[in-house]
Every structure is written in C-alpha cells, then in structure tokens.
Amino acid sequence: MIYRFPAVLFFLLFSCCLTSFAQSTPPLLHNAYNRPARLLNGSWHYIVDPYQMGYYNYRYEAFDQKDASNREAYFMNAHPKNKSERIEYNFDQSPTLSVPGDWNSQEDKLLYYEGTIWYQTSFDYVSPPNDRRVLLYFGSVNYTAEVYLNGTKLGKHTGGFTPFNFDVTDLIKEEKNALVVKVDNTRLKEGVPTLNTDWWNYGGITRDVKLISIPNSYIQDYHLQLAPNNNQLIKGFVQLAGDQLNQQEVQLQIRELDIELKVKTDQNGRAEFEIFQEYIDYWSPAAPTLYSIQINTPNDRVRDQIGFRSIHTEGRDILLNGEKIFLKGISLHEEIPQRMGRAYGREDAQYLLEEAKALGCNFVRLAHYPHNENMIRLADQLGLLVWEEIPVYWTIDWENTDTYLNAEQQLTEVIQRDKNRASVIIWSVANETPVNESRNLFLNRLISKARQLDPGRLISAALEQQGFDDNPNLKTIRDPLANSVDILSFNQYIGWYDGLPDKAGRIIWRFTQEKPVFISEFGAGALHGFHADPLTRWSEEYQGYVYRENLKMIEKIPGISGLSPWILFDFRSPRRNLAGIQDGWNRKGLISNEGEKKMAYFVLQEYYSEKR
Ligand code: GCB
C-alpha cells in the first residue's frame, strides 16, 4: 500500500521548515552555476576548535543565542582594541586551508579530524546599485555550517552535499568584509547520513563559495523539460522572486529551435508555458544534444544549456526517448583517490567521468550523496545517464521527525539544483536500508516528495535481496518499497559477502513486480598487483572471477535492464583496516588508488563492449 501522508502533517512539517530559516535565507537560486559571480574561493584562515570555544561560553550557552556581540565568539573576528584587551583567537595569525577542499587531505593532523573548524576570509566588494541584491552561495559544506558576515549570523545549513544561499545585501560593505563559517562534521545518530558509513567523512567547505549579484526582481527558478507524456511538448515554468512579481513579461528563447515565446507572470511571480515542437534532436548517450536557452525578464536574464529527452518504464524495460536502453553503469564516490580527498572542480569531474566512459559506460551511479554540479553538467555534455542519491544510508533514525526533514531538505535541494539536467534520470532515496514499519513510512514519504517535486523522472532506492528458507539459491526482493519505486534496484554481493564466486552459477532470481530490474551493486575487493589463484581473497584473479560469474548470472535475469557494479576506484574508508591489503581503503575498485586498472576492469569493459 502506498502511504499517504496526512494533509495536516504536511502543513505542520511545512510550517516548521519555514520557521527554521532565517530572514536572510531566500529560496535556493536555480542555475547559480551559470550566473556571473565573484568567487570567494582561495586560502581561508582556519582555527581547529574541538571544544567549540568560539561558540559556547563556559556555561555551554551558545554566544549567538545568549550574547551575540561577545568578542570572545570567534564569529566576531575580533582584534584587541588596545594592548590590555584579552582576545584568545586571531584568524589573521592562523594557518590557511584551500576553499573549496576538504580539510582531511590538506593537513596530516586533520586526516581523522571530526569536529568543529572555523573558517575565515576577508574581501572587499564594490557596493551593488540600489536595484540589485547580493546572494552568498555555498556549493556545499560538510556537515553543518553556521555562517556569519561581519559579526551577524546569516543562518545555519545542515547536510553535507547540497547548496544553500543567503541574501547579504544589507550586510556587505565596500571594504574588509569578514566572512566566518563554523563547520562541524561530527557524525550524529540523527544525521543524514548517520554514524555509520563506508566512506570517509571529509569535513570542510568542499565546494565553491560565491557572491552572485542579482536584480531586485530576479529569475529565482525555472523548469524546462519535455512533458512526461508527450515528447513534442516542452513544458515548464519561470518563477520570479523579489519586489516586482505580477504581470512581468517573461521571454524564452531557444534559437536553434526557432522558439521565441512571451508570457506574463501571475501575482505570485510565476509564468507557465507549453510549447509544441515537432522536431527536436533528443538528448541521448549517443548524441547528447544540448540547446542554448535564454530567459529574459524586464530586469534579469539567465542562460542555460538544456537537453530534451523522455524517460519511462514499460513493464521490465527502461525507455529513453521511447526506445529500450540497457544501463551499462558503474558506481562512483566523489573522491580523487590519488589525492585522498573529495573531488570538486571541473577537472576532477572530467577525470572521473572520462574513466567511466573509457570503461564503456553509458550510465553512472553517483553514490551515496549528491555529487558536485560539475559532475552533472559534464555528464550532460558527455552523454552519461545519471543516478543521483541522497545519503539515507543503512541505519537512519527513522522515527525522528528532524531526521526526516533533513533528508527531505537534501532531496529538495538536489532536485532544485539538477531538475533541468537531461542526464539525470533517476532519483534514489536510500541505500541498503532495513525493512521495518517506520523506515517504510520514512522512505514512502520521500518518494512522494520526489514525485511531487519532479514527476518527470524515475524513482528508485538500492534495496536488499533475500533468499528462501527452503531454497537459499532462489532469490527475490521481499520489501514493500518494491511497490513504490519505478525501478527495482538492489545490491548483492554473491562471491564476496555471500559465498564463493561459483555460487553465482547456482542462483535463480525471481521477481513478482513487473518493473525493470537493476543491480545497483556487486563486487569484490582486490589489491592491485596482488596475483594468485582465483580462490585467493584480495587477489586480482579473485575479483575477476567474481565479475565473470556475476555477469553470467546477471545475463540470465529475465528483463534485466542494467547494472552499476561497486565501484570504479578504490576509495577511503575508516572501516577498512586490514593491514597490508586495505590500510584504510575499500579495495573494491576496478581501478586502484594509484590509477592502475585491475583484471576485473577488463572483464567488465569487454562485457560492456559486447552488450547491446
Ligand atoms: C554496500 C554499500 C557500499 C559499501 C559496499 C562494500 O553494499 O552500499 O556503500 O561500500 O557495500 O564495499 O561493502
């Protein structure tokens, strides 16, 4: 049964979400990526503050709630006014870290650090004219960010992988602005993700920080995609924000399609449109056509590059532009292993996605949290289909309302950022979560939310598979969530956590749902350069054997529609402590942390090159 969320609860949740935002937090700007901006990236001073000296007084009361002008608070960025004043911190004398960038990979002493670090930067800014506003935009900060400009708190953001913005027009000065960010990556039971993950908890300001100048009335949001049921209809809306909302003329141009359309906004600043278009070069992995679009209003203008494609399921098939497609995928973390750090810029995205292409992929599963926007923009250009995911991973605090709201906020923010990207075809709401009543409610609510925000894409979650007591070789999905998702995705580790590689030959899969079946993970660990017979754990031969046997088994699954084995590169994980083999790395990569390809890489590459 599909869980229906009572309307009154929706209202309560919605109103409490709203009150948790400060005044200076406008709705998230769509397509900040293409807006002219002043980057604040660079070297920022930092103070490691495990006891949160800069945040709490000795009674453990937060300065910004009790005593916001206390110069002891680090966000005041104070300097002694005279030789007698006692100020026990000094950003100017403190060391620096690069922004964007995680802190763990920049300083040896911070490799394992989890806690609070304060960041500070100073900048000058030419005052905006009266008819413009200034947004301060963060690509992401892991995990909580409390942001202060010139001593005033702008707000707090929770969740390590999605963007947020503040309006700083009234606080920004011509000279010597002090921007201070308290970043805390302490793992929390009630967090999303929770305490336990199989990846490195990279802390810091991990993506771009920028100042975006926008007119007082500006294009805050827009959606421009094919109508879900008609691939000759481009459908969408433009949403303005600011002081002039009603009856504003919105002009939409797509030159290459000879489209030039004018519509007026309603009193809420919203204009909707539908454009019938007979000929469109549909976006696909074989031909990733992107159209240049421009939206003009009396005060504002944005440009974007948008591809048009349809994505549906029909029985066990996934249809891209009405044609059946097999997803030749690979899973990826947002990490550059050679640097032992988070990936962030355009070059990093290029490296990761080019490697996926070289393997023969048309699809990437971006695990286990939203990756940076360069990945998605580049996937659009390279013609890679994308699965995006939020970090609802393993054992979330299912009964905690704040945990749910946090997960929903992360989902909302990633959809808000990427809803116009042709490459993104699947929103995944969870990975390997245990079936129980409160989890089912939690995930069904997230699924409803995703469908409400974006009816045009497919919804999935990486589920778990089960055997039968009387026949362990017969496997299925026994999870009520299977009824809610569009794609029946699951992780399985036959040959690694589940028997030896030859077990795959005995397994029979049986599914009752008439939905596309997708294997979101399988794999095995191998240390690059370690060679032995195929039954020796950690050898490249063992990993190759697991891949060969699994691929044969997968071929026999009726209606299988794709796979994204685990994983392209070895990745950092504090759970992986086997000396001499793991040394802090999850070794399931097809490519080692030094960039060397293992034997199993070639097994999968050959399979993909032959697969139609
Ligand atoms: C899984 C998880 C993934 C782990 C992987 C492993 O099922 O989804 O995050 O890293 O197994 O290596 O055990």
XYZ file of C-alpha atoms and ligand atoms in Angstrom:
625
model
C 0.000 0.000 0.000
C 1.252 3.465 -0.774
C 1.488 5.537 2.363
C -0.497 8.728 2.160
C 0.877 11.469 4.268
C -1.971 13.227 6.146
C -2.513 16.775 4.901
C -2.419 18.236 8.386
C 1.020 16.744 8.999
C 2.192 18.160 5.700
C 1.108 21.552 6.901
C 2.892 21.173 10.234
C 6.071 19.981 8.563
C 5.948 22.750 6.011
C 5.446 25.484 8.568
C 8.198 24.194 10.821
C 10.571 24.048 7.820
C 9.818 27.648 7.093
C 10.444 28.832 10.620
C 13.832 27.146 10.718
C 15.084 29.542 8.017
C 16.408 32.940 8.905
C 15.082 36.059 7.140
C 18.241 36.306 5.108
C 17.695 32.874 3.560
C 15.938 33.334 0.231
C 14.809 30.286 -1.754
C 17.684 28.439 -3.397
C 18.675 30.063 -6.685
C 18.348 27.708 -9.624
C 21.255 27.697 -12.101
C 23.656 29.566 -9.858
C 26.200 27.662 -11.970
C 25.764 29.967 -14.972
C 25.279 33.264 -13.160
C 28.179 35.719 -13.333
C 29.697 35.546 -9.864
C 32.562 36.683 -7.731
C 34.282 33.555 -6.434
C 35.390 33.671 -2.811
C 37.466 30.516 -3.288
C 41.073 30.664 -2.167
C 43.084 30.440 1.043
C 40.918 30.909 4.113
C 42.249 31.114 7.660
C 41.118 28.368 9.983
C 41.013 27.528 13.673
C 40.560 23.951 14.869
C 38.125 24.141 17.773
C 37.326 20.676 19.187
C 35.774 22.158 22.362
C 33.845 24.821 20.442
C 35.459 27.594 22.496
C 34.453 30.083 19.856
C 30.804 29.105 20.005
C 29.914 28.422 23.660
C 30.645 30.314 26.829
C 31.870 28.388 29.863
C 28.268 27.585 30.860
C 27.946 25.976 27.455
C 25.487 28.586 26.201
C 25.830 29.479 22.543
C 27.122 33.024 22.072
C 24.936 33.625 19.066
C 21.838 32.983 21.157
C 22.883 34.385 24.534
C 25.435 37.055 23.924
C 25.863 37.629 20.192
C 28.143 40.648 20.497
C 30.609 38.964 22.852
C 34.018 39.444 21.287
C 35.106 36.055 22.617
C 32.877 34.487 19.974
C 35.047 33.591 17.011
C 32.431 34.786 14.544
C 33.106 38.334 15.765
C 36.557 38.094 14.180
C 37.733 40.487 16.878
C 41.169 42.033 17.335
C 42.277 43.536 20.656
C 41.247 47.190 20.732
C 44.134 48.050 22.988
C 47.122 46.346 24.493
C 45.139 45.187 27.526
C 42.179 43.580 25.855
C 42.094 39.768 26.098
C 41.041 38.104 22.856
C 42.026 34.444 22.718
C 41.914 33.849 18.985
C 43.300 35.528 15.907
C 42.294 34.461 12.438
C 44.933 36.625 10.779
C 47.686 34.685 12.537
C 46.067 31.303 11.950
C 47.057 28.897 9.172
C 45.112 28.555 5.947
C 43.181 25.891 4.064
C 42.090 25.923 0.446
C 38.447 26.532 -0.288
C 36.948 24.554 -1.879
C 38.502 21.467 -0.405
C 38.112 19.036 2.441
C 40.349 19.648 5.440
C 41.397 15.997 5.866
C 43.522 15.874 2.733
C 45.170 19.241 3.285
C 46.836 18.738 6.656
C 48.233 15.482 8.061
C 46.973 16.339 11.532
C 43.429 16.682 10.161
C 43.269 13.313 8.410
C 40.971 11.792 11.036
C 39.598 15.019 12.489
C 35.858 15.150 13.142
C 34.551 18.218 14.899
C 34.461 21.985 14.541
C 36.738 24.076 12.380
C 36.209 27.812 11.922
C 36.979 29.292 8.515
C 37.510 32.979 7.877
C 38.128 35.098 4.810
C 38.158 38.853 4.173
C 37.125 40.580 0.991
C 36.215 43.938 -0.459
C 33.144 44.375 -2.570
C 32.000 47.202 -4.797
C 28.560 48.125 -3.441
C 25.706 46.931 -5.585
C 23.500 49.617 -7.143
C 20.152 50.149 -5.416
C 18.300 47.940 -7.825
C 20.441 44.882 -7.127
C 20.861 42.352 -4.365
C 23.777 40.096 -3.426
C 23.487 36.406 -2.671
C 26.179 34.458 -0.873
C 26.085 30.941 -2.329
C 27.760 27.784 -0.979
C 28.008 24.689 -3.201
C 28.225 22.543 -0.061
C 29.723 22.367 3.403
C 30.054 19.087 5.301
C 28.127 18.723 7.592
C 26.679 21.734 9.411
C 27.578 25.284 8.503
C 26.835 28.343 10.633
C 27.585 31.397 8.583
C 28.382 34.917 9.843
C 29.086 38.035 7.860
C 30.633 40.995 9.675
C 29.558 39.523 13.008
C 25.914 38.874 12.058
C 24.610 35.366 11.742
C 23.152 34.622 8.304
C 21.874 31.181 9.193
C 22.680 27.537 9.568
C 22.620 24.771 7.000
C 22.577 21.073 7.743
C 23.574 18.420 5.212
C 26.963 17.978 3.591
C 26.296 17.712 -0.134
C 23.796 20.287 -1.302
C 23.858 24.043 -1.970
C 22.378 26.902 0.050
C 22.352 30.677 -0.188
C 21.830 33.818 1.876
C 20.900 37.362 0.967
C 23.747 39.579 2.211
C 22.762 42.858 0.551
C 22.189 44.681 3.813
C 25.364 43.465 5.484
C 28.013 43.619 2.809
C 30.479 46.537 2.946
C 32.842 48.122 0.456
C 35.902 47.069 2.424
C 37.119 44.423 4.811
C 34.129 42.136 4.954
C 34.751 39.286 7.378
C 33.068 36.048 6.424
C 33.279 33.384 9.137
C 31.912 29.871 8.797
C 31.730 27.386 11.624
C 31.911 23.951 10.048
C 31.183 20.833 12.065
C 31.442 17.340 10.575
C 30.735 15.433 13.803
C 28.800 12.292 12.885
C 25.374 12.226 14.505
C 22.986 9.388 15.216
C 20.114 11.533 13.975
C 22.105 12.842 10.989
C 21.722 12.047 7.298
C 23.956 10.095 6.873
C 24.061 8.677 10.368
C 27.041 7.476 12.472
C 27.948 4.533 10.300
C 29.041 4.816 6.684
C 31.545 3.061 4.460
C 33.189 6.251 3.191
C 35.430 8.967 4.522
C 33.728 11.763 6.410
C 35.553 14.579 4.634
C 34.903 17.826 6.506
C 35.100 21.381 5.286
C 33.870 23.853 2.723
C 34.041 21.294 -0.031
C 32.586 23.242 -2.969
C 32.675 26.763 -4.441
C 31.671 29.821 -2.441
C 30.490 32.795 -4.462
C 28.773 36.140 -4.419
C 26.071 36.450 -7.030
C 24.655 39.834 -7.886
C 21.002 39.684 -8.908
C 18.398 42.354 -9.656
C 15.787 43.145 -7.017
C 13.328 41.168 -9.140
C 15.062 38.114 -10.432
C 14.601 34.718 -12.014
C 14.791 32.505 -8.966
C 13.735 29.274 -10.597
C 12.637 27.678 -13.834
C 11.860 24.282 -15.247
C 12.121 23.416 -18.902
C 11.730 19.787 -19.907
C 9.626 17.570 -22.148
C 6.143 16.920 -20.807
C 6.258 13.446 -19.230
C 3.721 12.042 -21.689
C 4.382 13.980 -24.849
C 7.842 14.253 -26.372
C 6.744 17.017 -28.727
C 5.727 19.284 -25.896
C 8.259 21.378 -23.997
C 6.668 22.328 -20.755
C 7.759 24.444 -17.862
C 7.577 27.490 -15.667
C 9.582 30.517 -14.652
C 9.408 31.753 -11.073
C 10.438 35.264 -10.157
C 11.359 36.457 -6.688
C 11.752 39.956 -5.355
C 9.684 43.101 -5.338
C 8.051 43.017 -8.806
C 6.192 39.812 -9.360
C 2.883 40.479 -11.051
C 2.400 40.841 -14.838
C 6.094 40.727 -15.653
C 6.911 39.753 -19.202
C 8.997 36.590 -19.458
C 10.654 35.860 -22.761
C 12.000 32.423 -23.555
C 14.388 31.892 -26.456
C 15.747 28.686 -27.898
C 17.299 29.944 -31.120
C 18.218 26.578 -32.626
C 14.599 25.519 -32.369
C 13.244 28.861 -33.563
C 11.444 29.260 -30.275
C 10.707 32.728 -29.009
C 7.865 32.906 -26.582
C 6.451 35.615 -24.349
C 4.301 35.002 -21.289
C 3.234 37.106 -18.311
C 3.713 36.186 -14.679
C 0.795 35.899 -12.275
C 0.617 37.706 -8.943
C 2.942 35.130 -7.395
C 5.596 35.814 -9.993
C 5.016 32.561 -11.828
C 4.608 32.068 -15.559
C 3.855 28.677 -17.052
C 4.203 27.661 -20.677
C 3.814 24.804 -23.098
C 5.497 24.787 -26.479
C 4.559 22.324 -29.167
C 7.697 21.436 -31.092
C 7.633 18.912 -33.854
C 11.358 18.457 -34.418
C 13.752 18.129 -31.524
C 17.135 16.469 -31.508
C 16.583 14.403 -28.430
C 19.401 14.101 -25.929
C 20.866 10.595 -25.619
C 24.231 8.996 -24.760
C 24.872 8.564 -28.495
C 24.027 12.204 -29.278
C 23.954 14.423 -26.183
C 22.418 17.473 -27.854
C 22.148 20.491 -25.585
C 20.215 23.562 -26.653
C 21.223 27.055 -25.587
C 18.312 28.677 -23.889
C 17.844 32.186 -22.652
C 15.193 33.560 -20.321
C 14.699 37.326 -20.205
C 12.558 39.382 -17.877
C 12.411 43.182 -17.686
C 15.193 43.075 -15.080
C 17.023 39.827 -15.399
C 18.446 37.308 -17.837
C 19.735 33.737 -17.489
C 21.292 31.364 -19.954
C 21.451 27.626 -19.766
C 22.228 24.542 -21.866
C 19.370 22.087 -21.765
C 18.822 18.704 -23.369
C 15.387 17.248 -24.048
C 14.723 13.562 -23.614
C 11.996 11.352 -22.240
C 12.458 8.588 -19.691
C 9.827 5.977 -18.858
C 9.428 2.404 -17.874
C 7.220 -0.111 -19.595
C 6.968 -3.499 -17.952
C 10.556 -4.639 -17.408
C 12.052 -2.090 -19.820
C 13.556 1.348 -19.369
C 12.726 3.536 -22.358
C 14.864 6.518 -23.294
C 13.139 8.598 -25.964
C 10.739 5.694 -26.398
C 13.486 3.145 -27.066
C 14.660 0.400 -24.786
C 18.024 1.102 -23.194
C 20.347 -1.119 -21.166
C 22.162 0.819 -18.440
C 25.862 -0.029 -18.627
C 26.818 1.586 -15.381
C 29.440 1.936 -12.712
C 29.183 3.313 -9.165
C 31.365 6.233 -8.134
C 32.221 8.094 -4.955
C 33.025 11.792 -5.156
C 36.695 11.270 -4.432
C 40.036 11.551 -6.198
C 41.892 8.591 -4.718
C 45.358 9.771 -5.732
C 44.769 12.907 -3.672
C 42.928 11.082 -0.892
C 40.353 13.844 -0.970
C 36.957 14.975 -2.174
C 36.593 15.706 -5.861
C 35.226 19.182 -6.602
C 36.249 21.092 -9.710
C 35.640 20.668 -13.411
C 38.953 18.817 -13.910
C 38.108 16.288 -11.227
C 34.739 15.647 -12.839
C 36.454 15.245 -16.186
C 38.846 12.664 -14.766
C 36.154 10.579 -13.070
C 33.629 10.639 -15.885
C 36.165 10.079 -18.668
C 37.262 6.941 -16.813
C 33.638 5.767 -16.690
C 33.339 6.394 -20.439
C 36.595 4.520 -21.121
C 35.133 1.522 -19.314
C 32.277 1.562 -21.810
C 29.584 3.021 -19.564
C 26.515 4.949 -20.641
C 25.398 5.362 -17.004
C 26.896 6.344 -13.644
C 25.509 5.805 -10.189
C 26.735 8.760 -8.150
C 26.867 7.170 -4.706
C 25.877 7.797 -1.881
C 25.079 11.528 -1.753
C 24.656 14.344 -4.273
C 27.948 14.961 -6.081
C 29.086 18.442 -7.104
C 27.362 20.142 -10.011
C 30.363 19.843 -12.346
C 29.692 16.113 -12.449
C 26.126 16.590 -13.613
C 26.909 19.353 -16.093
C 29.674 17.271 -17.603
C 27.501 14.143 -17.714
C 25.040 16.242 -19.745
C 27.825 17.062 -22.196
C 29.417 13.612 -22.348
C 26.136 11.763 -22.726
C 26.250 9.808 -19.473
C 22.963 8.927 -17.802
C 22.983 9.636 -14.072
C 21.533 8.139 -10.906
C 21.562 10.707 -8.100
C 21.203 9.684 -4.483
C 20.750 11.212 -1.039
C 22.708 9.871 1.958
C 19.845 7.931 3.539
C 22.213 5.060 4.147
C 21.928 1.896 6.258
C 20.531 2.800 9.700
C 18.934 6.226 9.729
C 16.985 7.361 12.800
C 13.675 6.516 11.113
C 11.374 7.752 13.873
C 12.963 11.156 14.302
C 10.978 13.961 12.615
C 14.046 16.191 12.270
C 15.920 13.387 10.566
C 13.098 13.040 8.078
C 13.021 16.801 7.473
C 16.751 16.845 6.944
C 16.553 14.015 4.381
C 13.662 15.756 2.649
C 15.568 19.015 2.572
C 18.606 17.339 0.970
C 16.339 15.717 -1.607
C 14.627 19.034 -2.307
C 17.919 20.872 -2.692
C 19.414 18.394 -5.131
C 16.248 18.327 -7.226
C 16.178 22.110 -7.166
C 19.756 22.162 -8.441
C 19.558 19.455 -11.113
C 15.960 19.238 -12.324
C 16.838 20.631 -15.768
C 19.663 18.222 -16.471
C 18.880 15.691 -19.178
C 21.492 13.258 -17.891
C 19.732 12.744 -14.561
C 17.123 10.028 -15.000
C 16.838 8.505 -11.508
C 16.451 9.969 -8.037
C 17.376 7.384 -5.445
C 16.064 7.931 -1.947
C 18.088 5.349 0.008
C 20.771 2.668 0.075
C 20.513 -0.737 1.815
C 18.030 0.209 4.491
C 16.422 -2.367 6.805
C 12.763 -3.176 6.183
C 10.547 -2.067 9.079
C 7.395 -0.027 9.547
C 8.988 3.328 10.406
C 11.565 3.019 7.621
C 8.826 2.165 5.126
C 6.885 5.286 6.146
C 10.001 7.454 6.004
C 11.011 6.295 2.537
C 7.498 6.386 1.111
C 7.226 9.974 2.254
C 10.486 10.778 0.491
C 9.259 9.056 -2.652
C 6.024 11.072 -2.612
C 8.071 14.219 -2.167
C 10.354 13.361 -5.090
C 7.356 12.649 -7.322
C 5.713 15.897 -6.300
C 8.875 17.916 -6.985
C 9.753 16.123 -10.203
C 7.085 13.999 -11.866
C 9.297 13.533 -14.935
C 11.987 11.253 -13.548
C 12.195 7.708 -12.252
C 12.450 6.926 -8.565
C 14.462 4.145 -7.048
C 16.377 3.021 -3.960
C 19.146 0.453 -3.660
C 17.256 -2.322 -1.838
C 18.450 -5.595 -0.345
C 17.721 -9.073 -1.694
C 16.573 -12.158 0.189
C 16.715 -15.937 -0.228
C 14.066 -18.508 0.689
C 14.438 -20.715 3.800
C 13.738 -23.877 1.845
C 15.835 -22.817 -1.157
C 18.657 -20.360 -0.428
C 19.653 -20.362 -4.084
C 16.341 -18.862 -5.076
C 16.475 -15.106 -4.526
C 13.969 -12.303 -4.607
C 13.141 -8.855 -3.209
C 10.866 -9.020 -0.191
C 10.466 -5.338 0.593
C 7.222 -3.334 0.471
C 9.193 -0.454 -1.014
C 9.492 -2.502 -4.203
C 5.875 -1.486 -4.831
C 6.664 2.227 -4.587
C 9.768 2.543 -6.776
C 9.843 2.689 -10.582
C 12.983 0.597 -10.888
C 13.624 -2.491 -8.829
C 17.240 -1.878 -7.824
C 19.157 -3.948 -5.352
C 22.680 -4.608 -4.137
C 24.028 -8.137 -3.905
C 27.491 -9.490 -3.129
C 27.440 -13.103 -4.286
C 31.021 -14.310 -4.267
C 32.167 -11.765 -1.700
C 29.917 -11.415 1.375
C 27.736 -14.252 0.168
C 29.581 -17.462 -0.684
C 32.370 -18.005 -3.155
C 32.283 -16.795 -6.766
C 30.935 -20.060 -8.200
C 27.795 -19.629 -6.094
C 26.541 -17.181 -8.725
C 26.110 -20.108 -11.115
C 23.527 -21.711 -8.809
C 21.392 -18.647 -8.147
C 17.988 -18.146 -9.677
C 16.276 -14.767 -9.415
C 12.525 -14.475 -9.235
C 10.639 -11.177 -9.183
C 6.928 -10.689 -8.905
C 6.974 -6.978 -9.757
C 6.644 -6.141 -13.439
C 9.355 -3.477 -13.255
C 12.814 -3.009 -14.711
C 15.381 -4.891 -12.618
C 18.657 -3.128 -11.937
C 21.670 -4.406 -9.969
C 22.909 -1.310 -8.198
C 25.953 -3.044 -6.671
C 28.036 -6.167 -6.801
C 31.790 -6.513 -6.487
C 34.814 -7.834 -4.653
C 37.964 -6.434 -3.062
C 41.363 -6.799 -4.705
C 44.743 -5.253 -4.069
C 46.207 -4.093 -7.345
C 49.334 -6.079 -8.186
C 48.492 -8.980 -5.885
C 48.251 -12.064 -8.084
C 47.288 -15.565 -7.016
C 44.825 -18.288 -7.987
C 41.170 -17.216 -8.407
C 40.163 -18.527 -4.983
C 42.664 -16.406 -3.082
C 40.879 -13.457 -1.460
C 42.163 -9.987 -2.311
C 43.888 -11.195 -5.474
C 43.054 -9.548 -8.776
C 42.178 -13.034 -10.018
C 39.541 -13.470 -7.310
C 37.921 -10.156 -8.200
C 37.986 -11.064 -11.897
C 36.360 -14.417 -11.089
C 33.585 -12.681 -9.100
C 32.917 -10.380 -12.049
C 32.844 -13.196 -14.622
C 30.462 -15.344 -12.580
C 28.198 -12.428 -11.663
C 27.963 -11.213 -15.238
C 26.934 -14.696 -16.399
C 24.289 -14.802 -13.675
C 23.031 -11.299 -14.481
C 22.616 -12.222 -18.140
C 20.129 -14.884 -17.081
C 17.869 -12.494 -15.129
C 14.717 -12.092 -17.197
C 14.297 -8.498 -18.277
C 17.448 -7.203 -16.578
C 17.802 -3.551 -17.502
C 21.259 -2.657 -16.239
C 23.925 -2.709 -13.558
C 26.308 -0.383 -11.720
C 28.967 -2.587 -10.101
C 30.762 -1.438 -6.979
C 32.981 0.558 -7.795
C 35.213 2.417 -10.288
C 38.052 3.397 -7.927
C 39.362 2.158 -4.598
C 38.116 4.649 -2.015
C 38.981 5.764 1.505
C 37.020 4.188 4.331
C 37.779 4.147 8.066
C 36.035 0.758 8.259
C 38.718 -0.971 6.172
C 41.612 -1.798 8.443
C 43.248 -4.962 7.126
C 46.965 -4.181 7.243
C 48.918 -4.726 4.070
C 45.757 -5.019 1.982
C 43.260 -2.342 2.885
C 45.167 0.164 5.039
C 42.139 2.455 5.155
C 40.934 1.724 1.600
C 37.889 -0.111 0.388
C 39.551 -2.213 -2.313
C 36.516 -2.963 -4.463
C 37.678 -0.520 -7.106
C 38.240 -1.709 -10.654
C 40.992 0.893 -10.659
C 43.416 1.236 -7.758
C 44.051 4.322 -5.666
C 47.097 4.956 -7.860
C 45.016 4.799 -11.017
C 46.076 1.292 -12.158
C 43.480 -0.940 -13.740
C 42.855 -4.334 -12.160
C 41.985 -7.508 -14.080
C 38.254 -7.224 -13.357
C 38.224 -3.854 -15.098
C 38.882 -5.601 -18.405
C 36.228 -8.244 -17.703
C 33.578 -5.551 -17.327
C 34.945 -3.491 -20.207
C 34.669 -6.466 -22.533
C 31.139 -7.239 -21.320
C 30.043 -3.656 -21.993
C 31.705 -3.538 -25.397
C 29.665 -6.571 -26.475
C 26.424 -5.644 -24.757
C 23.701 -4.018 -26.857
C 27.477 -1.873 0.125
C 27.307 -0.417 0.316
C 28.552 0.340 -0.061
C 29.761 -0.379 0.527
C 29.843 -1.740 -0.114
C 31.006 -2.574 0.439
O 26.550 -2.605 -0.019
O 26.197 0.102 -0.357
O 28.469 1.641 0.430
O 30.930 0.341 0.338
O 28.672 -2.437 0.161
O 32.104 -2.432 -0.055
O 30.783 -3.337 1.372
